[in-house]
Tab-separated table of C-alpha atoms in Angstrom:
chain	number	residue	atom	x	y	z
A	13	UNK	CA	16.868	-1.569	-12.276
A	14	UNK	CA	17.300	-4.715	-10.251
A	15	UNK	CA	13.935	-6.033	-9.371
A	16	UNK	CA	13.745	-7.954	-5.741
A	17	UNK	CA	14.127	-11.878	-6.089
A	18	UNK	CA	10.870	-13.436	-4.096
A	19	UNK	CA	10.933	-16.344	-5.956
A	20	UNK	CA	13.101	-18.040	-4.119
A	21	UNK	CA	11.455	-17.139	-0.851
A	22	UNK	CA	9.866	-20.099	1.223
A	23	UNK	CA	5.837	-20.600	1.053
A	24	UNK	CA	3.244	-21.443	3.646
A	25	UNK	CA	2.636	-24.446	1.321
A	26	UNK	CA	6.260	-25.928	1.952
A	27	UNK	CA	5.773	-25.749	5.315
A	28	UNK	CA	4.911	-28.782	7.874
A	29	UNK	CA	2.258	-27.184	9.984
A	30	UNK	CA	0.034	-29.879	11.531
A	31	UNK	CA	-0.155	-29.728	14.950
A	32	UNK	CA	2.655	-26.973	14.871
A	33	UNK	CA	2.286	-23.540	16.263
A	34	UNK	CA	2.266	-21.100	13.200
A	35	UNK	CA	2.932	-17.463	14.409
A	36	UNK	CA	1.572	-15.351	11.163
A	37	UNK	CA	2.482	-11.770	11.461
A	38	UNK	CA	-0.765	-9.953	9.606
A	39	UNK	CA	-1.561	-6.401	9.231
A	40	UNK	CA	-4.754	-5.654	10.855
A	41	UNK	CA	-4.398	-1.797	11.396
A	42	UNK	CA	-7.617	-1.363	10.272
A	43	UNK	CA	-9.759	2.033	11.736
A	44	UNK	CA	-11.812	1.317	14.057
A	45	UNK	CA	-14.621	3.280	15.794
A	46	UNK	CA	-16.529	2.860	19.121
A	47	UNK	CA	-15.109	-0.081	19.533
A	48	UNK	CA	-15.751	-1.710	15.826
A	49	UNK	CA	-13.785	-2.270	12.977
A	50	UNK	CA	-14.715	-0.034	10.508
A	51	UNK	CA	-13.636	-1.324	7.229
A	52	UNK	CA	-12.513	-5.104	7.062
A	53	UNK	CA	-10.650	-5.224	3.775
A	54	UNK	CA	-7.059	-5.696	5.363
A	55	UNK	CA	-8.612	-9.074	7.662
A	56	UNK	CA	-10.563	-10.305	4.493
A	57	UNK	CA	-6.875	-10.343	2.613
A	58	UNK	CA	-5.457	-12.512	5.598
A	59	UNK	CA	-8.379	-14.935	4.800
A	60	UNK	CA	-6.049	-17.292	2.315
A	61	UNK	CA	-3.509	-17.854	4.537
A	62	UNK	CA	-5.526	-18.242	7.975
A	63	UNK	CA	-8.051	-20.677	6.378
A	64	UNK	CA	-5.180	-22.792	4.297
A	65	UNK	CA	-3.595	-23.209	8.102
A	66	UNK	CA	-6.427	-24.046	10.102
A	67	UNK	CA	-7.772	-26.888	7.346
A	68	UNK	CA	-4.038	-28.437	8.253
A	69	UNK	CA	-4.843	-28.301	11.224
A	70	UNK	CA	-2.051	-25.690	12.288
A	71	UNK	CA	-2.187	-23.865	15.522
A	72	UNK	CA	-2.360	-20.261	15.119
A	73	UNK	CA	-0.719	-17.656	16.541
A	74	UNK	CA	-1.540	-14.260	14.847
A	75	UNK	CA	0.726	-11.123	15.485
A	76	UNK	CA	-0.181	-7.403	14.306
A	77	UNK	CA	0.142	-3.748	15.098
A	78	UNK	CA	-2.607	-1.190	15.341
A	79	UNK	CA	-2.153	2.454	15.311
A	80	UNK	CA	1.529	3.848	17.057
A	81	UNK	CA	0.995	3.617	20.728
A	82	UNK	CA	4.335	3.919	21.347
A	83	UNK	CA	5.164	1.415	23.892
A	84	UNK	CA	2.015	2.076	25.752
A	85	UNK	CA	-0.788	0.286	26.144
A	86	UNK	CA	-3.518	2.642	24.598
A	87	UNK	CA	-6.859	1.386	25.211
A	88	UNK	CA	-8.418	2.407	21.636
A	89	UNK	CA	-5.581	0.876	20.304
A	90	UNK	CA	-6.559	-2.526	21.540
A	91	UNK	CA	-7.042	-5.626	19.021
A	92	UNK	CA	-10.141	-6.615	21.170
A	93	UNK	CA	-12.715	-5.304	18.105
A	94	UNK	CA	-10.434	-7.027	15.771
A	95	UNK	CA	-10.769	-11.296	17.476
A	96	UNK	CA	-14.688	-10.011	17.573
A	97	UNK	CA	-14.971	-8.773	13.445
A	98	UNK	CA	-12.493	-11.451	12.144
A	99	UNK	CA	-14.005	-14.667	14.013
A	100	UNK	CA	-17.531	-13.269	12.235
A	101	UNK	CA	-15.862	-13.550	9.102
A	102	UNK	CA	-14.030	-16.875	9.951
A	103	UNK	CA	-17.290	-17.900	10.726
A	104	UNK	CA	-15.418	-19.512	14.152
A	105	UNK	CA	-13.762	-18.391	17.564
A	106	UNK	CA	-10.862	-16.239	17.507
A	107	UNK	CA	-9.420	-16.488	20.817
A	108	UNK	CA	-7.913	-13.293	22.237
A	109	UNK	CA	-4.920	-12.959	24.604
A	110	UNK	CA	-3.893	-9.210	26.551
A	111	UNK	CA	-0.270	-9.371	25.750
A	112	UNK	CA	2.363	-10.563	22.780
A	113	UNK	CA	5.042	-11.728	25.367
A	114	UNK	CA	5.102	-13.344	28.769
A	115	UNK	CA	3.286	-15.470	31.059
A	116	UNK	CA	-0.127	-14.717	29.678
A	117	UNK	CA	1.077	-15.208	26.012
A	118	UNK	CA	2.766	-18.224	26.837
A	119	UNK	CA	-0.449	-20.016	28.310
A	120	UNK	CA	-2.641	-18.574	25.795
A	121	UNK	CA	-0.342	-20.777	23.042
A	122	UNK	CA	0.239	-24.152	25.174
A	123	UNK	CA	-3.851	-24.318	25.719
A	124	UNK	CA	-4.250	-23.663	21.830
A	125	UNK	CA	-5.570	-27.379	19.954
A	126	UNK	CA	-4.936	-27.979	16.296
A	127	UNK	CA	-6.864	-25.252	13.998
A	128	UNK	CA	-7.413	-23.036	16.781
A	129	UNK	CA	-6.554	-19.212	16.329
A	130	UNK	CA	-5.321	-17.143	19.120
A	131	UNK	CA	-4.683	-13.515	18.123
A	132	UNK	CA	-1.960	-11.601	20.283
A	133	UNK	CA	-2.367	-8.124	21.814
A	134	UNK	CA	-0.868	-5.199	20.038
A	135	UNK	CA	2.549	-5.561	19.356
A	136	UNK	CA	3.722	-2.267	19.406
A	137	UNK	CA	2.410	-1.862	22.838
A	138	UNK	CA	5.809	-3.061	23.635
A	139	UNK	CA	8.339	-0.039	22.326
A	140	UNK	CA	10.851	-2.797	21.312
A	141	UNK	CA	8.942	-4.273	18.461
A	142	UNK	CA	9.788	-0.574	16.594
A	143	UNK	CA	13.441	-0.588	17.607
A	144	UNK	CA	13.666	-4.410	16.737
A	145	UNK	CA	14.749	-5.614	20.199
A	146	UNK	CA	16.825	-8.808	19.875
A	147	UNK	CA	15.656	-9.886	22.878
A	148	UNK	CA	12.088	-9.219	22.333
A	149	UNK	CA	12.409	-10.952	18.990
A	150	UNK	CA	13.743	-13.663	20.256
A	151	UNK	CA	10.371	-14.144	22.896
A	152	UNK	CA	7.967	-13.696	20.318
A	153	UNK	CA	9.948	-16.830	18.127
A	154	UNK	CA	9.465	-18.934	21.255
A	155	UNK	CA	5.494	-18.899	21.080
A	156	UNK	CA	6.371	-20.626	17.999
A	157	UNK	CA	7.341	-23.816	15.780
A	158	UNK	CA	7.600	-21.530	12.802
A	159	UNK	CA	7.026	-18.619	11.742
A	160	UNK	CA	4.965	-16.574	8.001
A	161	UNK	CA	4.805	-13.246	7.194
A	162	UNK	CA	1.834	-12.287	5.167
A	163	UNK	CA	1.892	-8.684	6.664
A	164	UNK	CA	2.840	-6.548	3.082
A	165	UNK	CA	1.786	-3.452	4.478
A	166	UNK	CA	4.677	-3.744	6.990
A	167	UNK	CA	7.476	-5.531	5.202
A	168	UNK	CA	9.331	-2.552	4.230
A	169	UNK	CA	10.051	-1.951	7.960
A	170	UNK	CA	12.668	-3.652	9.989
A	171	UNK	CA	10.539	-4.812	12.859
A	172	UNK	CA	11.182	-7.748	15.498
A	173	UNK	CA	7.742	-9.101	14.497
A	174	UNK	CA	8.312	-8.563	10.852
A	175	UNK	CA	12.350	-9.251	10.736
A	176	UNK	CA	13.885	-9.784	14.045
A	177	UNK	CA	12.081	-12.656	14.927
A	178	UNK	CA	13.326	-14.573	11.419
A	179	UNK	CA	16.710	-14.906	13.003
A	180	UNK	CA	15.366	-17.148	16.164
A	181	UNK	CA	12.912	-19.073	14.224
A	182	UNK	CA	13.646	-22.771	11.744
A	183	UNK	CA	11.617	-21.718	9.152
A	184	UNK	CA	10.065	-18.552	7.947
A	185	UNK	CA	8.171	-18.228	4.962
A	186	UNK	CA	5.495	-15.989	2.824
A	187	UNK	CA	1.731	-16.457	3.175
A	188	UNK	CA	-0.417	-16.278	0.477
A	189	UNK	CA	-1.234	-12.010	0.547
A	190	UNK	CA	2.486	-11.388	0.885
A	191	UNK	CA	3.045	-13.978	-2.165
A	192	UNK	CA	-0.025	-12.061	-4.016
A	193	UNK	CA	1.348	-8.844	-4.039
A	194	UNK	CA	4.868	-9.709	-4.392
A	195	UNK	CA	4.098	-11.576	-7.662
A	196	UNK	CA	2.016	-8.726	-9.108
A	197	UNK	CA	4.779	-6.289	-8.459
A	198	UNK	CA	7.545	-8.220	-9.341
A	199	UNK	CA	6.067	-9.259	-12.916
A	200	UNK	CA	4.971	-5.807	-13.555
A	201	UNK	CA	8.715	-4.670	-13.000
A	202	UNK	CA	10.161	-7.785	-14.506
A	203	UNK	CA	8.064	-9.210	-17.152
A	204	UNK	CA	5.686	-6.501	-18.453
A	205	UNK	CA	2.955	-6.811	-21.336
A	206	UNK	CA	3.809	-4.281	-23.229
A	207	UNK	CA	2.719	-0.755	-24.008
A	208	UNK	CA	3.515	-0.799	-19.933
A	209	UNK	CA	2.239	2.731	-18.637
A	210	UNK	CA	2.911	4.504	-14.809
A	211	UNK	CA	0.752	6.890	-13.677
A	212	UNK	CA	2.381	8.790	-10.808
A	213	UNK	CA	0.148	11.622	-8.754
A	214	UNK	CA	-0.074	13.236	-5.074
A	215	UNK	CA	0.995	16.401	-3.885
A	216	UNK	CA	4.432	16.504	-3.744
A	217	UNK	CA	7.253	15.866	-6.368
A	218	UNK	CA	9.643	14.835	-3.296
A	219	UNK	CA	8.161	12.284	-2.192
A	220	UNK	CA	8.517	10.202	-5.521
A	221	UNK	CA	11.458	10.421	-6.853
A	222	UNK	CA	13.136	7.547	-6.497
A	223	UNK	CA	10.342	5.805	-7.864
A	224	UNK	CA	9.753	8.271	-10.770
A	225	UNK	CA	13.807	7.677	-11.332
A	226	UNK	CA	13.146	3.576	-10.865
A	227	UNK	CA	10.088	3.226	-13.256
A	228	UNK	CA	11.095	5.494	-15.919
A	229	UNK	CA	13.595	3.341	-17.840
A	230	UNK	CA	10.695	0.571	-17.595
A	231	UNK	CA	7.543	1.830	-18.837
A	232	UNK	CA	6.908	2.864	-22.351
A	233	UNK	CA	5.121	6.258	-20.730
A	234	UNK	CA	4.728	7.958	-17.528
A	235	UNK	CA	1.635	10.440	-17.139
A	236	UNK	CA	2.040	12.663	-14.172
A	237	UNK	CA	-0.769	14.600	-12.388
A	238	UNK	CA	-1.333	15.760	-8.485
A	239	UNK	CA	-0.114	18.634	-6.880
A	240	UNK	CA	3.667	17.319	-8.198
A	241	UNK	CA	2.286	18.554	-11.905
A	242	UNK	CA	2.528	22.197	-11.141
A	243	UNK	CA	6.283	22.118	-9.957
A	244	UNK	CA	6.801	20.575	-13.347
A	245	UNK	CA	5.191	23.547	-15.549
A	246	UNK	CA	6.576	25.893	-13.099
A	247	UNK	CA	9.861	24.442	-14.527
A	248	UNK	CA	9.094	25.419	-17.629
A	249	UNK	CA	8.488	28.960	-17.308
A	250	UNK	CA	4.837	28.614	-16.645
A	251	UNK	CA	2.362	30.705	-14.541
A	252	UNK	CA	0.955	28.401	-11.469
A	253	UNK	CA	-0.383	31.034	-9.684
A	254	UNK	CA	-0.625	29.699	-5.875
A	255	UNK	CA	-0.553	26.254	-6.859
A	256	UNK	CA	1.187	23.484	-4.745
A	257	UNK	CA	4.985	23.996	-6.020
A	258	UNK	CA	8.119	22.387	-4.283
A	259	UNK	CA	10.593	25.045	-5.164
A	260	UNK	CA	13.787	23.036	-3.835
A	261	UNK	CA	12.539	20.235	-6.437
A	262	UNK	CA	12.405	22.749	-9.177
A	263	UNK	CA	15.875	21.730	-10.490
A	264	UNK	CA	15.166	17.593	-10.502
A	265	UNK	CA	12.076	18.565	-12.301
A	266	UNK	CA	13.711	20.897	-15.229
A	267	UNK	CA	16.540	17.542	-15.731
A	268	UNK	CA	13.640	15.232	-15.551
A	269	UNK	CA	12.073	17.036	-18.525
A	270	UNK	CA	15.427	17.744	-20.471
A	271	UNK	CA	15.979	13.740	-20.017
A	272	UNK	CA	12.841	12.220	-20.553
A	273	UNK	CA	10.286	14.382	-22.175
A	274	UNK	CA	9.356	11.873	-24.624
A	275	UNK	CA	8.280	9.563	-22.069
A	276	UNK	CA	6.461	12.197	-19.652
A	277	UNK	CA	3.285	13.337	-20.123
A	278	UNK	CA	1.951	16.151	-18.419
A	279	UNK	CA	-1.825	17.285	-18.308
A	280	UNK	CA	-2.609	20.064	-20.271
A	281	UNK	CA	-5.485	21.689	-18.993
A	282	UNK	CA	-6.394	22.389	-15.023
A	283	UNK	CA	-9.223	22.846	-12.692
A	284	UNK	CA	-8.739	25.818	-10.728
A	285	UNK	CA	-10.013	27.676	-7.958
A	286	UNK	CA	-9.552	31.027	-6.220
A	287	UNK	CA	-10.123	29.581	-2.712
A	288	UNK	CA	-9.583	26.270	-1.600
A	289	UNK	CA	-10.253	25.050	2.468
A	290	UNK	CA	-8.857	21.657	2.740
A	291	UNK	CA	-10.406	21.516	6.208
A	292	UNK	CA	-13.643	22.202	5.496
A	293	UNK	CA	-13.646	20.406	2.123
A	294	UNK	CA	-14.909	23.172	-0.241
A	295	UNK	CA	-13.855	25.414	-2.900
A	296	UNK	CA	-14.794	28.776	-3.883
A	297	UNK	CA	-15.535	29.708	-7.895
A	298	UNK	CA	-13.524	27.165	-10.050
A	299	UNK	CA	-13.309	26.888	-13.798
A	300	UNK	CA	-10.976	25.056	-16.361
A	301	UNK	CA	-8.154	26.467	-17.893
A	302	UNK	CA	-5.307	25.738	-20.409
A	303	UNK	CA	-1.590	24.939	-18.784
A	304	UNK	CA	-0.394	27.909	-19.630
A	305	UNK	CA	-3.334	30.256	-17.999
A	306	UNK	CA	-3.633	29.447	-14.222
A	307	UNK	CA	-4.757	32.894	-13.172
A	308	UNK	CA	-2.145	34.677	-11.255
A	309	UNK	CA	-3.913	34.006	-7.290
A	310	UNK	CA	-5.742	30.683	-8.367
A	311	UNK	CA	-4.408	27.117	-7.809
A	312	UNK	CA	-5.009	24.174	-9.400
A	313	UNK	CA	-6.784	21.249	-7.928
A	314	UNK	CA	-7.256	18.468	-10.656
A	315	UNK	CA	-7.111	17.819	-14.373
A	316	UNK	CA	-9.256	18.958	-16.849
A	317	UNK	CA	-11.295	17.438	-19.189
A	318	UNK	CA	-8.894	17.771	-22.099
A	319	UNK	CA	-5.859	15.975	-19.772
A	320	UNK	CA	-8.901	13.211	-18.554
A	321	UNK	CA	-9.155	12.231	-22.328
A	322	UNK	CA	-6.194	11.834	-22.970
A	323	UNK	CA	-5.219	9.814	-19.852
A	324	UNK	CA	-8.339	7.705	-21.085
A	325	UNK	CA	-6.425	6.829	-24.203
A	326	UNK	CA	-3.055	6.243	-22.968
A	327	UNK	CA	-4.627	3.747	-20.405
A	328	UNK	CA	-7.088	2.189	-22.803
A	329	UNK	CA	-3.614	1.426	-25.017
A	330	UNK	CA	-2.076	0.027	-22.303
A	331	UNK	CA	-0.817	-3.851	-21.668
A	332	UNK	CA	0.086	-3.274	-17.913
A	333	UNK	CA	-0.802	-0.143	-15.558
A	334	UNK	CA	1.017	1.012	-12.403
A	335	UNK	CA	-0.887	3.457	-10.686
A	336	UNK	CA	0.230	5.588	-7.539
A	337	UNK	CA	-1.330	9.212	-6.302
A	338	UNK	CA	-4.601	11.101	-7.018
A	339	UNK	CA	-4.544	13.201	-10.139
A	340	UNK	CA	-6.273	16.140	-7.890
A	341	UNK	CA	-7.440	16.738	-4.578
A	342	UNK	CA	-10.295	14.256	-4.257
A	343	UNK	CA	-10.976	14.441	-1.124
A	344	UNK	CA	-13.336	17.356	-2.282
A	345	UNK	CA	-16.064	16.575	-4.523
A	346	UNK	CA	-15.953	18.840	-7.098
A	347	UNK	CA	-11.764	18.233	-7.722
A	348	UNK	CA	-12.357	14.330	-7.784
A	349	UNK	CA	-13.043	14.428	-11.662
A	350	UNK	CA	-9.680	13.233	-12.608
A	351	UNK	CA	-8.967	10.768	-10.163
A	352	UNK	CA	-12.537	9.045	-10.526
A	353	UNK	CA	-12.026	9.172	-14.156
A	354	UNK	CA	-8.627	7.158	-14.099
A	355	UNK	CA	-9.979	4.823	-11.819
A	356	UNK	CA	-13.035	3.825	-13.905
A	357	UNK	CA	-10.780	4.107	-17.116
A	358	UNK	CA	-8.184	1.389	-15.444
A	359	UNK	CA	-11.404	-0.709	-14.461
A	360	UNK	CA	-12.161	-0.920	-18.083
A	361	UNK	CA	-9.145	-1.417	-19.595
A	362	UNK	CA	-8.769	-4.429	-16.947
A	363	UNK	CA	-12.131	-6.021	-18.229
A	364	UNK	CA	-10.181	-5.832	-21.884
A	365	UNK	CA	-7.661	-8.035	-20.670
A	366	UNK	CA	-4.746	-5.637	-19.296
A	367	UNK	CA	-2.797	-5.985	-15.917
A	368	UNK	CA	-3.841	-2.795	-13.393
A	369	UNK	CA	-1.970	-2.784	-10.354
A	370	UNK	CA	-3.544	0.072	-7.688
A	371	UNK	CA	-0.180	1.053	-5.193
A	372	UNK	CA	-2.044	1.394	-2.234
A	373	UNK	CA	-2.626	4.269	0.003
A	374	UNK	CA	-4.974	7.152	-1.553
A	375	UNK	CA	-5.134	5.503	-4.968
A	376	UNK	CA	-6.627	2.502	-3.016
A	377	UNK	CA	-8.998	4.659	-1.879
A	378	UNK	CA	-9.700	6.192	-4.835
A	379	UNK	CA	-11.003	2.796	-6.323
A	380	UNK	CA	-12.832	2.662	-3.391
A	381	UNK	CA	-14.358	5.334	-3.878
A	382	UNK	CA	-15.329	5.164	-7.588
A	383	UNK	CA	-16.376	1.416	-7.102
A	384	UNK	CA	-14.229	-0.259	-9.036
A	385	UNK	CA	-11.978	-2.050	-6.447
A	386	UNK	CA	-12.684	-5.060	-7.547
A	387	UNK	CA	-12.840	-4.455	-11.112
A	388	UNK	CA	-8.944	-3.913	-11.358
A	389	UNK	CA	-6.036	-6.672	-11.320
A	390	UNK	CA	-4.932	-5.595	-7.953
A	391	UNK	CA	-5.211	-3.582	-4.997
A	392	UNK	CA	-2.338	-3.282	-2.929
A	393	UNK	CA	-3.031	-3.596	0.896
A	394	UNK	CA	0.417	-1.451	1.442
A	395	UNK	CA	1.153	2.272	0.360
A	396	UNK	CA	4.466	2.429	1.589
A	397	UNK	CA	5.723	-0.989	1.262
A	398	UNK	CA	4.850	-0.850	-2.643
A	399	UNK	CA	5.905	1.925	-3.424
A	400	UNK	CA	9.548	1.513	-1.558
A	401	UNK	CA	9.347	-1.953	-3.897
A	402	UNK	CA	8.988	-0.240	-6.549
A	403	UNK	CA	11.910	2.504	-6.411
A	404	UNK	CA	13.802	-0.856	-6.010
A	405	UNK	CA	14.440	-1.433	-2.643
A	406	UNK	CA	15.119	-4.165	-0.035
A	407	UNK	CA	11.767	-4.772	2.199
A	408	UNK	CA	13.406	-6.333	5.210
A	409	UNK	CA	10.236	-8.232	6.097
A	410	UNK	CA	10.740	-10.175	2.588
A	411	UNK	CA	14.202	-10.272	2.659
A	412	UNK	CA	14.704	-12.465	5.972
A	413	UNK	CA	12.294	-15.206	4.644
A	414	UNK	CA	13.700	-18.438	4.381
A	415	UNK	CA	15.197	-19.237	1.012
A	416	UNK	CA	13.981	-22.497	-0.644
């Protein structure tokens, strides 16, 4: 598999910033509630870059999206909360200006001093940013001297703010979260301590493929849970009852197994439940059950305790962990078992000196949730964007960075 080259790419550090204007493209789509942000984490991981900028005495120009307005401006979709929460954290002002483009931008930048932040309205109140307007590219690069990217959760998408706007720009380089997570990825793909495990969950087989397909020549083992597990042992012949089951995936799985069975590893006993109400969050009577006796109109909703184990000692073996996709639905309490248990059995393997590298989205959460986010290597701050890295893709956002 050819792993991306970021290497190469250009660095804040190599760039002459004093007294320059620095347009960073961050990814503060962060939720926010009456009018607060309600969990930080994505403006505490622009902190690096923002704070290396300002003690050079850069002026700052920072670019994001929140939320898909869709080319209209959408009051709740504001950045407003967002100048308020990060200049706490900054511990300074963040100045705030109602647009990304025109006039109003353009005055906000010439009256910004050196180490002064300015944070730009919403770009994707303007439906070009999505369709990665040329010309609209081209207005943001003229707020600018030159330009870093340290927006991961967005580089897989070919936006003017994220790629459009490299083409009208000197200089365009990586900021220190984009350089983070690139480096973590790339040496886990590249350069792995070895026994180098996956661990690949979620509901649906279909939507990891490619990067069951990508890792599988890699790692040494692959264990696979989620509602993707039952389309597997379905497969195989197996009762699933009404477990989650992608029948037009059926096939991929049955090669997948004839291929590499000595590198899968598939839990073997379930929780299961004879009523499950996603909306509500509840379940009706569950109990645990070998693979090969999910009651007829039952489903399964997590590992069991047998599977849990043995995850436990694949993972405590382990030199380097890639982890993407619940093992259940832990959403609900009583199927988060599995997925709590992985979590706290990366956390300790980390403390034993391994590499464990979270890919984002639910399994981020899922740290989250079992407190161990910052007992692991890394979290990424970009579902999509890893795991598109990973099944060995081009992210256009890295991609048009300046080469050294």
């Amino acid at each position: 598999m050819a792993v991306m080259n970021v290497g190469n790419k250009l660095f804040v550090q190599d760039l002459e910033v004093a007294s320059k204007r620095v347009f960073v493209r961050v990814d503060f789509n962060v939720p926010i509630k009456d009018g607060t942000v309600e969990n930080d984490k994505r403006l505490r991981a622009s902190l690096p870059t923002i704070e290396y900028l300002r003690a050079q005495r850069a002026r700052i120009i920072l670019a994001s999206h929140l939320g898909r307005p869709r080319g209209k401006r959408v009051p709740e979709m504001s950045l407003v909360p967002v100048a308020k929460a990060l200049g706490a954290l900054l511990g300074c002002e963040v100045r705030f200006v109602s647009d990304c483009v025109g006039p109003v931008a353009e005055a906000a930048v010439q009256a910004l001093e050196d180490g002064q932040i300015l944070l730009l309205e919403n770009v994707r109140y303007h439906a070009e940013e999505t369709s990665n307007d040329d010309a609209f590219a081209r207005e943001l690069a003229a707020l600018c001297d030159v330009y870093v990217n340290d927006a991961f959760g967005s580089a897989h998408r070919a936006h003017a703010s994220t790629e459009g706007i490299t083409k009208h720009v000197g200089q365009a380089a990586c900021g220190y979260l984009m350089k983070k997570e690139l480096d973590y990825l790339g040496r886990a793909l590249s350069d792995p301590k070895r026994p180098f495990l996956a661990i690949i969950g979620g509901a649906k087989i279909s939507g990891k493929i490619e990067v069951i397909e990508s890792l599988l020549p890699q790692v040494d083992a692959l264990l696979l849970g989620g509602g993707m597990t039952y389309t597997f042992l379905k497969a195989q012949g197996l009762e699933v009852g009404n477990s989650l089951v992608e029948d037009e995936s059926m096939g991929y799985a049955r090669g997948l197994l004839d291929k590499a069975q000595h590198k899968l590893v598939l839990p073997e006993d379930h929780l299961v439940s004879d009523r499950c109400d996603f909306a509500e969050r509840t379940l009706g009577q569950t109990r645990v059950v070998h693979q090969d006796a999910i009651p007829k109109d039952w489903l399964a909703i997590d590992i069991g305790p047998v599977a849990i184990e043995r995850f436990r000692e694949r993972i405590a073996e382990a030199q380097t962990i890639l982890w993407n996709g619940p093992m259940g639905a832990f959403e609900i309490e009583a199927a988060a078992t599995g997925t709590m248990a992985v979590a706290r059995a990366l956390a300790e393997t980390t403390e034993r000196g391994a590499t464990t590298i979270i890919g984002g989205g639910d399994s981020a959460s899922a740290v989250k949730k079992a407190g161990v986010a910052d007992r692991v290597s890394h979290v990424s701050t970009g579902g999509g964007a890893s795991l598109e890295f990973l099944e060995g893709k081009t992210l256009p956002g890295v991609a048009a960075l300046s080469d050294r």
